[in-house]
Structure formats: C-alpha cells, structure tokens
C-alpha cells in the first residue's frame, strides 16, 4: 500500500493523524485484506478508503500450492500488465519465508536461470516489492488464521542492487515499527555480484543479511555462465567482500549451484576453496551448496554423492558448508525457476 497516498488522502479530508496509525496497523500488522474489515473506523471512512486506495499494488492472477503445502507461488500482474512472482516457503515448522521479486525480469541473463531468459521489463516500485509481503500476510491470515512470516529474502526475480533506490525504500518499510516491523536480521538480500550494492548494504543496512550468488570460482567460467562477471570480476568481488567484513563483521552466505560436469569437479572445489580462503575471513563465510532446479535452459543437477564429496573437500579446507534443501520445485517457484508464467 502506498503510504504517501494514504497521507495525502488524509490531508485532503481533514482526518486526524492518529487514524493513519490505526489504518496502517490494520493493514501492515493485522493483515486485513480490505478496509471494510477495520472496525475501529467509521463506515464512511471505510467506504471512502475503499474507493480511493488499493491495498495491494497488483492483482493476483494465480496461486499454486505444492502437494505438501509448504511452498506456494503467486503470479502477480502489475498495473501496466507485466508479471512477477513471489513465493511463500516453509521448512515445515510453521515458520514462513517470503521470497520477493525486485524487478520484473532481469538484465543479467545468468545462463542457468529462467528469469533472465525472458529479458528485463522494468524496476519494481518499493510498494510493489513490500506489497508481496503484505499479500502473503493476508493469505496466511485467511488460509491458516495466523501470520508467522519470519524471514524475507530478496531472491525472487531480478537483481536487487540494480534497483537499489526502490529496494532500499522497501527495506525501510519492512523494518519500520509502524508498518511491517520486521527485524533487519530477518531480511536477506541476494546479489549476483554488483559490488557497489554490497558496499552500500554494509553502510546503510549493516544488519541485513547478504547472500552472494557466486556459483563459479574462476573468471573464465563465471564470465561464461554469469555475464555480470565481465563487469564485476572475482577480484572486484573479493575487494567488496573485504570491505563488507571490515564494516560489518557479519557472516556472508555464498551460494553455489551444483551443475553436473560444469562446476562440480575436483578442480572446481580446489578453485573455490582457494578463492574463498584468499578473501581472508574464512570464519565469516558460509557456503550453501544448492541443487540445480530444472529450467528450460538445460543443465543437469549434480548427483547427491558428488555433492557430498565436494562438501567434504571444502570442509577439509576449513570452510563451513551446508547443502541447501530445495523448496518450491513442484510449483516452479524454486530459485531460478521464476519466469512469470
Ligand atoms: N539476482 C540476485 C537475486 C536472485 S536470487 C542473485 O543472483 O542473487 C536467485 C538465486 O537462485 C540466485 O542465487 C541464483 O543464482 C539462483 N538460481 C538461479 N537459477 C537457478 C536454478 N536453476 N537452480 C537453482 N538456483 C538457481
């Protein structure tokens, strides 16, 4: 919901300011789906707001629920007709994570990712980003009578650091005590490696988590599969991470998709360990080995056994590693599968 618009409407209609707080609480914290549900304001005001203001800045076109109920994807249509996706995921303990898109489409064209294949449409506005969280809050309230959103991850469509102005505003709304009231530490931003963004995050939101989609540990391979590396090389990334550690002393999550025959061999493990160790703060790096989710772009996932060998090699080099469980594959809502269909 656009807060500025709400303020303007109020200013025009001589409504007392405390009403804004009541309305914001109802929308952002109680998760009401329509102004009609706000019983603490007059009927006239409810009707007036319904006429003047949309709670969500998009319409919901489709909701796909996986059989186990733990991953749910929504296809959203923006005012200008572009489609984005958002995903609600749970690891099964009644705690939910919301994965938000920051752009419609993506310019980066990573070769293994479904989003990049269809190109870039436009940047999302802050409210189009935070409304994805609002939408899931409403959904959980309606479907399950509760709201247990514990994490927000910027791992949907798009590159958050290429839309920093709006992403920044959306984070401000998410942590605002009068709005969503999330803790900074429950928010994570994932980047394909835009170094300016990493530096800005350290400065402006040192408590927000950083994930880096590394996936390849030599420039040769990274250039080939992640064109962004032609602009921001592994050496540039190293410097940005060193700056990040210096400013925040916080852990960084290094994402590494395992692609059969491409980046999962012994040499790759060697290069990865060498690169990560060269950054200098081994204890602040945590590597997530990710299963490749099927997309139209080909590639095969590395077998479980090989992933274990890769993990052991990194651990023997003093690195901390997890194998990340993939959620959302069935609804094509897993990482890299968001194509706006
Ligand atoms: N542009 C940002 C945000 C997108 S996050 C970034 O790149 O980090 C999406 C995550 O899913 C990234 O880590 C991305 O590399 C990963 N990903 C892309 N395609 C994938 C696939 N097919 N299987 C598994 N993970 C994938």
Coordinates of C-alpha atoms and ligand atoms in Angstrom, one line a residue:
X1 CA 0.0 0.0 0.0
X2 CA 1.3 3.4 -0.9
X3 CA 1.8 5.3 2.4
X4 CA 2.3 8.6 0.8
X5 CA -1.0 8.4 -1.0
X6 CA -2.7 7.5 2.3
X7 CA -1.2 10.6 3.9
X8 CA -2.3 12.8 1.0
X9 CA -5.9 11.4 1.2
X10 CA -5.9 12.2 4.9
X11 CA -4.6 15.7 4.5
X12 CA -7.2 16.5 1.9
X13 CA -10.0 15.2 4.1
X14 CA -9.1 16.7 7.4
X15 CA -8.9 13.4 9.2
X16 CA -6.9 13.3 12.4
X17 CA -3.4 11.9 12.1
X18 CA -3.9 9.1 14.7
X19 CA -6.4 7.5 12.3
X20 CA -3.5 6.9 9.9
X21 CA -1.7 4.9 12.6
X22 CA -4.9 2.8 13.1
X23 CA -5.2 2.1 9.4
X24 CA -1.5 1.3 9.0
X25 CA -1.6 -1.2 11.9
X26 CA -4.6 -2.9 10.5
X27 CA -3.1 -3.2 7.0
X28 CA 0.6 -3.9 7.7
X29 CA 0.4 -5.8 11.0
X30 CA -3.0 -7.4 11.3
X31 CA -3.1 -8.3 7.6
X32 CA -6.6 -7.2 6.7
X33 CA -7.5 -7.7 3.0
X34 CA -10.0 -4.8 2.8
X35 CA -10.6 -1.5 4.6
X36 CA -14.1 -2.8 5.4
X37 CA -12.6 -5.1 8.0
X38 CA -11.3 -2.2 10.1
X39 CA -13.9 -2.0 12.8
X40 CA -12.2 0.9 14.7
X41 CA -13.0 3.5 11.9
X42 CA -16.4 4.8 10.7
X43 CA -18.3 3.2 8.0
X44 CA -18.0 6.4 5.8
X45 CA -14.2 6.3 6.2
X46 CA -14.1 2.6 5.3
X47 CA -16.1 3.2 2.2
X48 CA -14.1 6.3 1.3
X49 CA -10.8 4.5 1.6
X50 CA -12.1 1.5 -0.4
X51 CA -12.9 3.9 -3.2
X52 CA -9.7 5.9 -3.1
X53 CA -6.9 3.5 -2.4
X54 CA -5.8 0.0 -3.3
X55 CA -4.2 -2.1 -0.5
X56 CA -2.2 -4.1 -3.0
X57 CA -0.5 -2.5 -6.0
X58 CA -1.0 -5.6 -8.2
X59 CA -3.7 -8.1 -8.9
X60 CA -3.2 -11.8 -8.1
X61 CA -3.6 -14.0 -11.2
X62 CA -2.7 -17.4 -9.9
X63 CA -1.8 -19.2 -6.7
X64 CA 0.0 -22.6 -6.9
X65 CA 0.3 -24.7 -3.8
X66 CA 2.7 -27.7 -3.7
X67 CA 1.2 -31.0 -2.6
X68 CA 3.0 -30.9 0.8
X69 CA 1.6 -27.4 1.3
X70 CA 5.0 -26.0 2.1
X71 CA 5.7 -24.0 -1.0
X72 CA 3.2 -21.6 -2.6
X73 CA 3.8 -19.4 -5.6
X74 CA 1.7 -16.5 -6.6
X75 CA 1.7 -14.9 -10.1
X76 CA 1.0 -11.2 -9.9
X77 CA 0.1 -8.7 -12.5
X78 CA 1.3 -5.2 -12.2
X79 CA -0.8 -2.2 -13.2
X80 CA 1.0 -2.0 -16.6
X81 CA 0.4 -5.7 -17.3
X82 CA 3.9 -7.1 -16.5
X83 CA 4.0 -10.3 -14.5
X84 CA 6.1 -11.0 -11.4
X85 CA 6.2 -13.9 -9.0
X86 CA 6.5 -14.2 -5.3
X87 CA 6.9 -17.4 -3.2
X88 CA 6.0 -18.4 0.3
X89 CA 8.1 -21.2 1.7
X90 CA 8.1 -23.1 4.9
X91 CA 10.6 -25.6 6.2
X92 CA 7.7 -27.3 8.0
X93 CA 7.8 -25.8 11.4
X94 CA 5.1 -23.2 10.9
X95 CA 7.6 -20.5 10.1
X96 CA 7.3 -19.0 6.7
X97 CA 9.8 -17.2 4.5
X98 CA 8.7 -14.8 1.8
X99 CA 10.8 -14.6 -1.4
X100 CA 10.2 -11.3 -3.1
X101 CA 11.0 -10.1 -6.7
X102 CA 12.7 -6.8 -7.0
X103 CA 12.4 -6.4 -10.8
X104 CA 10.1 -7.6 -13.5
X105 CA 12.5 -9.7 -15.5
X106 CA 16.3 -9.3 -15.1
X107 CA 19.1 -7.9 -17.3
X108 CA 21.8 -10.2 -16.0
X109 CA 21.0 -13.3 -18.1
X110 CA 22.7 -15.9 -15.9
X111 CA 22.7 -19.0 -18.1
X112 CA 21.1 -21.4 -15.6
X113 CA 18.3 -19.1 -14.5
X114 CA 14.8 -19.0 -16.0
X115 CA 14.1 -15.3 -15.1
X116 CA 17.0 -14.0 -17.3
X117 CA 15.9 -15.9 -20.4
X118 CA 12.9 -13.6 -21.0
X119 CA 14.9 -10.4 -20.5
X120 CA 14.2 -7.3 -18.5
X121 CA 10.9 -5.5 -18.2
X122 CA 11.2 -2.8 -15.5
X123 CA 12.2 -2.0 -12.0
X124 CA 9.6 -2.5 -9.3
X125 CA 8.5 0.3 -7.1
X126 CA 9.1 0.0 -3.3
X127 CA 5.4 -0.7 -2.7
X128 CA 5.3 -3.3 -5.4
X129 CA 8.1 -5.1 -3.5
X130 CA 6.8 -4.8 0.0
X131 CA 3.2 -5.5 -1.1
X132 CA 4.4 -9.0 -1.9
X133 CA 4.9 -9.5 1.8
X134 CA 1.6 -7.8 2.6
X135 CA -0.1 -10.2 0.2
X136 CA 1.3 -13.3 1.9
X137 CA 0.4 -11.8 5.3
X138 CA -3.2 -11.6 4.1
X139 CA -3.0 -15.0 2.6
X140 CA -1.7 -16.7 5.8
X141 CA -4.4 -14.9 7.8
X142 CA -7.2 -16.1 5.6
X143 CA -5.9 -19.6 4.9
X144 CA -4.4 -20.5 8.2
X145 CA -5.7 -17.9 10.7
X146 CA -2.1 -16.9 11.6
X147 CA 0.8 -15.0 10.4
X148 CA 4.2 -16.5 11.1
X149 CA 6.4 -14.8 8.5
X150 CA 9.8 -14.9 10.0
X151 CA 12.1 -14.1 7.0
X152 CA 12.1 -12.0 3.9
X153 CA 14.5 -12.9 1.2
X154 CA 15.2 -10.8 -1.9
X155 CA 15.7 -13.9 -4.1
X156 CA 12.9 -13.7 -6.5
X157 CA 13.1 -12.2 -10.0
X158 CA 15.6 -9.5 -10.6
X159 CA 18.8 -8.1 -9.2
X160 CA 18.1 -6.1 -6.1
X161 CA 21.2 -4.0 -6.3
X162 CA 20.3 -2.8 -9.8
X163 CA 17.1 -1.3 -8.3
X164 CA 18.7 -0.1 -5.1
X165 CA 16.6 3.1 -4.6
X166 CA 13.3 1.2 -4.5
X167 CA 14.7 -1.9 -2.8
X168 CA 16.1 0.4 -0.1
X169 CA 12.7 2.1 0.4
X170 CA 11.1 -1.3 0.7
X171 CA 13.5 -2.4 3.4
X172 CA 12.8 0.8 5.3
X173 CA 9.1 -0.1 5.2
X174 CA 9.8 -3.7 6.2
X175 CA 11.7 -2.6 9.3
X176 CA 9.5 0.4 10.2
X177 CA 8.0 -0.2 13.6
X178 CA 4.7 1.4 12.5
X179 CA 4.5 -0.7 9.3
X180 CA 5.7 -4.3 8.9
X181 CA 8.0 -4.2 12.0
X182 CA 10.4 -6.9 10.9
X183 CA 13.9 -7.1 12.4
X184 CA 16.7 -6.2 10.0
X185 CA 18.3 -9.6 10.7
X186 CA 15.3 -11.4 9.3
X187 CA 15.9 -9.8 5.9
X188 CA 18.4 -11.1 3.3
X189 CA 19.5 -9.6 0.0
X190 CA 20.9 -11.8 -2.6
X191 CA 23.2 -10.5 -5.4
X192 CA 24.8 -11.9 -8.4
X193 CA 27.8 -9.7 -7.5
X194 CA 27.1 -5.9 -8.0
X195 CA 30.0 -4.6 -5.9
X196 CA 28.6 -1.1 -5.4
X197 CA 25.5 -2.7 -3.9
X198 CA 27.5 -4.8 -1.4
X199 CA 29.3 -1.7 -0.2
X200 CA 26.1 0.3 0.1
X201 CA 24.4 -2.5 2.0
X202 CA 27.2 -2.6 4.5
X203 CA 26.9 1.2 5.0
X204 CA 23.1 1.6 5.0
X205 CA 21.8 -1.7 6.5
X206 CA 24.7 -3.4 8.3
X207 CA 22.2 -5.8 10.0
X208 CA 20.5 -7.0 6.8
X209 CA 22.0 -10.4 5.7
X210 CA 24.0 -10.6 2.5
X211 CA 24.0 -13.6 0.2
X212 CA 26.3 -13.8 -2.8
X213 CA 25.4 -16.0 -5.8
X214 CA 28.9 -17.0 -6.6
X215 CA 28.5 -20.3 -8.4
X216 CA 31.9 -20.3 -10.2
X217 CA 35.3 -19.6 -8.8
X218 CA 37.3 -18.7 -11.9
X219 CA 36.7 -15.7 -14.1
X220 CA 36.8 -17.9 -17.1
X221 CA 33.8 -19.9 -16.0
X222 CA 32.0 -17.1 -14.3
X223 CA 32.2 -14.9 -17.4
X224 CA 30.8 -17.7 -19.5
X225 CA 27.8 -18.5 -17.3
X226 CA 27.2 -15.2 -15.5
X227 CA 27.8 -12.3 -17.9
X228 CA 27.7 -9.9 -14.9
X229 CA 31.3 -11.1 -14.1
X230 CA 32.6 -9.4 -17.2
X231 CA 31.9 -6.1 -15.4
X232 CA 32.5 -7.2 -11.8
X233 CA 35.3 -9.7 -11.7
X234 CA 36.1 -12.2 -8.9
X235 CA 38.8 -9.8 -7.8
X236 CA 36.4 -6.9 -7.6
X237 CA 34.0 -9.1 -5.6
X238 CA 36.8 -10.0 -3.2
X239 CA 37.5 -6.4 -2.5
X240 CA 33.8 -5.6 -2.0
X241 CA 33.6 -8.6 0.5
X242 CA 36.6 -7.5 2.3
X243 CA 35.1 -4.0 2.7
X244 CA 31.8 -5.6 3.8
X245 CA 33.6 -7.7 6.5
X246 CA 35.6 -4.7 7.6
X247 CA 32.4 -2.6 8.1
X248 CA 30.0 -5.2 9.5
X249 CA 32.0 -8.2 10.7
X250 CA 28.9 -10.2 9.7
X251 CA 28.6 -13.6 8.0
X252 CA 28.0 -13.7 4.3
X253 CA 26.2 -16.6 2.6
X254 CA 27.9 -17.8 -0.5
X255 CA 25.5 -19.6 -2.9
X256 CA 26.9 -22.3 -5.2
X257 CA 24.6 -24.1 -7.6
X258 CA 25.9 -27.6 -8.4
X259 CA 25.8 -28.1 -12.2
X260 CA 26.8 -31.6 -13.3
X261 CA 30.1 -31.6 -15.3
X262 CA 30.3 -27.8 -15.2
X263 CA 31.3 -26.6 -11.7
X264 CA 31.2 -29.7 -9.6
X265 CA 34.6 -31.4 -10.2
X266 CA 37.7 -31.7 -8.0
X267 CA 39.4 -28.7 -9.7
X268 CA 36.3 -26.6 -9.1
X269 CA 36.3 -27.5 -5.4
X270 CA 40.0 -26.6 -5.4
X271 CA 39.4 -23.2 -7.1
X272 CA 36.5 -22.4 -4.8
X273 CA 38.4 -23.1 -1.6
X274 CA 41.4 -21.2 -2.9
X275 CA 39.3 -18.2 -3.9
X276 CA 37.3 -18.1 -0.6
X277 CA 40.4 -18.5 1.5
X278 CA 42.1 -15.6 -0.4
X279 CA 39.3 -13.3 0.9
X280 CA 40.8 -13.6 4.3
X281 CA 37.8 -14.1 6.7
X282 CA 37.1 -17.8 6.3
X283 CA 35.1 -17.9 9.6
X284 CA 32.6 -15.3 8.2
X285 CA 31.8 -17.2 5.0
X286 CA 29.1 -19.8 4.9
X287 CA 28.7 -21.8 1.7
X288 CA 25.4 -23.1 0.6
X289 CA 25.6 -25.8 -2.0
X290 CA 22.4 -25.6 -4.0
X291 CA 20.7 -28.2 -6.0
X292 CA 20.1 -27.0 -9.6
X293 CA 16.4 -26.7 -10.2
X294 CA 15.3 -27.7 -13.7
X295 CA 14.6 -24.9 -16.1
X296 CA 14.2 -24.6 -19.8
X297 CA 17.8 -23.7 -20.0
X298 CA 19.2 -27.3 -19.9
X299 CA 21.9 -28.3 -17.4
X300 CA 21.8 -31.2 -15.0
X301 CA 21.9 -31.3 -11.3
X302 CA 25.0 -32.9 -9.7
X303 CA 24.3 -36.2 -8.0
X304 CA 23.9 -36.4 -4.3
X305 CA 27.1 -38.4 -3.9
X306 CA 29.2 -35.9 -5.8
X307 CA 27.7 -33.0 -3.8
X308 CA 28.9 -34.8 -0.6
X309 CA 32.4 -35.2 -1.9
X310 CA 32.5 -31.5 -2.9
X311 CA 31.3 -30.6 0.6
X312 CA 33.9 -32.7 2.3
X313 CA 36.7 -31.1 0.2
X314 CA 35.6 -27.6 1.3
X315 CA 35.2 -28.6 4.9
X316 CA 38.7 -30.1 4.9
X317 CA 39.8 -26.7 3.9
X318 CA 38.3 -25.2 7.0
X319 CA 35.2 -23.8 5.3
X320 CA 31.7 -24.1 6.7
X321 CA 29.2 -25.6 4.3
X322 CA 25.6 -26.7 4.1
X323 CA 23.7 -28.5 1.4
X324 CA 20.6 -26.4 0.9
X325 CA 17.3 -28.3 0.6
X326 CA 15.5 -27.1 -2.4
X327 CA 11.9 -25.9 -1.8
X328 CA 9.3 -25.0 -4.2
X329 CA 10.3 -27.1 -7.2
X330 CA 6.9 -28.5 -7.8
X331 CA 5.3 -25.1 -8.2
X332 CA 8.3 -23.9 -10.3
X333 CA 8.8 -21.5 -7.5
X334 CA 12.3 -22.6 -6.6
X335 CA 15.3 -20.4 -7.1
X336 CA 15.9 -19.7 -10.8
X337 CA 12.6 -21.1 -11.9
X338 CA 10.6 -17.8 -11.7
X339 CA 9.7 -17.0 -15.3
X340 CA 6.4 -15.1 -14.8
X341 CA 4.3 -17.9 -16.2
Ligands
LIG1 N1 19.9 -11.6 -8.8 C1 20.1 -12.0 -7.4 C2 18.7 -12.4 -6.8 C3 18.1 -13.6 -7.4 S1 18.3 -14.8 -6.3 C4 21.1 -13.1 -7.4 O1 21.5 -13.6 -8.4 O2 21.5 -13.5 -6.3 C5 18.0 -16.3 -7.1 C6 19.0 -17.3 -6.7 O3 18.7 -18.5 -7.4 C7 20.4 -16.9 -7.1 O4 21.3 -17.4 -6.1 C8 20.6 -17.7 -8.4 O5 21.9 -17.8 -8.8 C9 19.9 -19.0 -8.1 N2 19.4 -19.7 -9.2 C10 19.2 -19.3 -10.5 N3 18.8 -20.3 -11.3 C11 18.8 -21.4 -10.5 C12 18.5 -22.7 -10.8 N4 18.0 -23.1 -12.0 N5 18.5 -23.6 -9.8 C13 18.9 -23.2 -8.5 N6 19.2 -22.0 -8.2 C14 19.2 -21.0 -9.2

